[in-house]
Amino acid sequence: WDGYRSKGWGHDEVQPSSGRTKDWCRMAVTMLDALSTLWVMGLHQEFEEAAKWLESNWLPGPGSHGQHSLFEIIIRAFAGLLSSYSLSGKRVFLDTANRLGEKL
């Protein structure tokens, strides 16, 4: 998490060999995918930092996001948002999941 936080915050992923970021759908997929793990591990400060980022960065953003695996988007982004809402009750996760669902 610390590597993602320091090198790829807000991006889809960090490439391990180069440390460069990669945005294949521009939705901070690594962050969304990791939210429930942060919560379950008791890393609530890190979870709150991600929630604050999400509150100030409207996802999915406007415009085209290209063609991506529906399976990947559902299991990493959509499920990450819904599980985070289920665990925390924070409305930002449900609202973002609703917007993503409408876009899908």
Coordinates of C-alpha atoms in Angstrom, one line a residue:
W1 CA 0.0 0.0 0.0
D2 CA 2.8 2.4 0.9
G3 CA 4.4 1.9 -2.6
Y4 CA 1.1 2.6 -4.3
R5 CA 0.4 5.6 -2.0
S6 CA 3.8 7.2 -2.7
K7 CA 4.1 6.4 -6.4
G8 CA 0.7 5.8 -7.9
W9 CA -1.9 7.5 -5.8
G10 CA -5.1 8.0 -7.9
H11 CA -3.8 6.0 -10.8
D12 CA -4.9 2.5 -11.8
E13 CA -1.6 0.8 -11.0
V14 CA 2.1 1.1 -10.4
Q15 CA 4.4 -1.0 -12.7
P16 CA 6.7 -2.9 -10.3
S17 CA 9.8 -2.8 -12.4
S18 CA 9.8 0.8 -13.4
G19 CA 7.7 2.4 -10.6
R20 CA 5.8 4.3 -13.3
T21 CA 2.0 4.6 -13.2
K22 CA -0.4 3.1 -15.7
D23 CA -4.0 4.2 -16.2
W24 CA -5.9 1.6 -18.2
C25 CA -9.4 2.9 -17.2
R26 CA -8.6 6.1 -15.2
M27 CA -10.5 5.0 -12.1
A28 CA -7.8 4.4 -9.4
V29 CA -8.5 0.7 -9.7
T30 CA -5.8 -0.4 -7.3
M31 CA -7.2 1.9 -4.7
L32 CA -10.8 0.7 -5.1
D33 CA -9.7 -2.9 -5.2
A34 CA -7.7 -2.5 -1.9
L35 CA -10.3 -0.7 0.2
S36 CA -11.9 -3.7 1.8
T37 CA -8.5 -5.2 2.6
L38 CA -7.5 -2.0 4.3
W39 CA -10.6 -2.1 6.4
V40 CA -10.3 -5.7 7.3
M41 CA -6.7 -5.3 8.3
G42 CA -7.6 -2.4 10.6
L43 CA -5.8 0.2 8.5
H44 CA -8.6 2.7 9.0
Q45 CA -6.4 5.8 8.6
E46 CA -5.4 4.6 5.1
F47 CA -9.0 3.7 4.3
E48 CA -10.1 7.2 5.3
E49 CA -7.4 8.8 3.1
A50 CA -8.7 6.8 0.2
A51 CA -12.3 7.8 1.0
K52 CA -11.3 11.4 1.1
W53 CA -9.5 11.1 -2.3
L54 CA -12.6 9.5 -3.7
E55 CA -14.8 12.3 -2.3
S56 CA -12.7 14.9 -4.2
N57 CA -12.2 13.0 -7.4
W58 CA -15.5 12.2 -9.2
L59 CA -15.4 8.6 -10.6
P60 CA -15.9 7.6 -13.2
G61 CA -14.8 10.8 -14.7
P62 CA -16.4 12.3 -17.8
G63 CA -15.5 11.1 -21.3
S64 CA -14.5 7.8 -22.7
H65 CA -12.6 5.2 -20.7
G66 CA -11.9 3.0 -23.6
Q67 CA -12.7 -0.7 -23.9
H68 CA -11.8 -2.8 -20.8
S69 CA -12.6 -6.1 -19.4
L70 CA -16.1 -5.9 -17.8
F71 CA -15.1 -8.7 -15.5
E72 CA -12.0 -6.7 -14.2
I73 CA -14.1 -3.5 -13.7
I74 CA -16.8 -5.4 -11.8
I75 CA -14.5 -7.4 -9.5
R76 CA -12.0 -4.7 -8.8
A77 CA -13.8 -1.4 -9.0
F78 CA -17.5 -2.1 -8.5
A79 CA -17.1 -4.8 -5.9
G80 CA -14.4 -2.7 -4.1
L81 CA -16.9 0.1 -3.8
L82 CA -19.8 -2.0 -2.7
S83 CA -17.8 -3.9 -0.1
S84 CA -16.4 -0.7 1.2
Y85 CA -19.9 0.7 1.6
S86 CA -21.0 -2.5 3.3
L87 CA -18.1 -2.3 5.8
S88 CA -18.1 1.4 6.5
G89 CA -21.5 2.8 5.7
K90 CA -19.9 5.7 3.9
R91 CA -22.2 7.1 1.3
V92 CA -19.4 8.1 -1.1
F93 CA -18.8 4.4 -1.9
L94 CA -22.4 3.7 -2.7
D95 CA -22.8 6.9 -4.8
T96 CA -19.7 6.2 -6.8
A97 CA -20.8 2.6 -7.3
N98 CA -24.2 3.9 -8.6
R99 CA -22.4 6.2 -11.1
L100 CA -20.1 3.4 -12.2
G101 CA -23.1 1.0 -12.6
E102 CA -24.9 3.5 -14.8
K103 CA -21.8 4.0 -16.9
L104 CA -21.4 0.2 -17.3

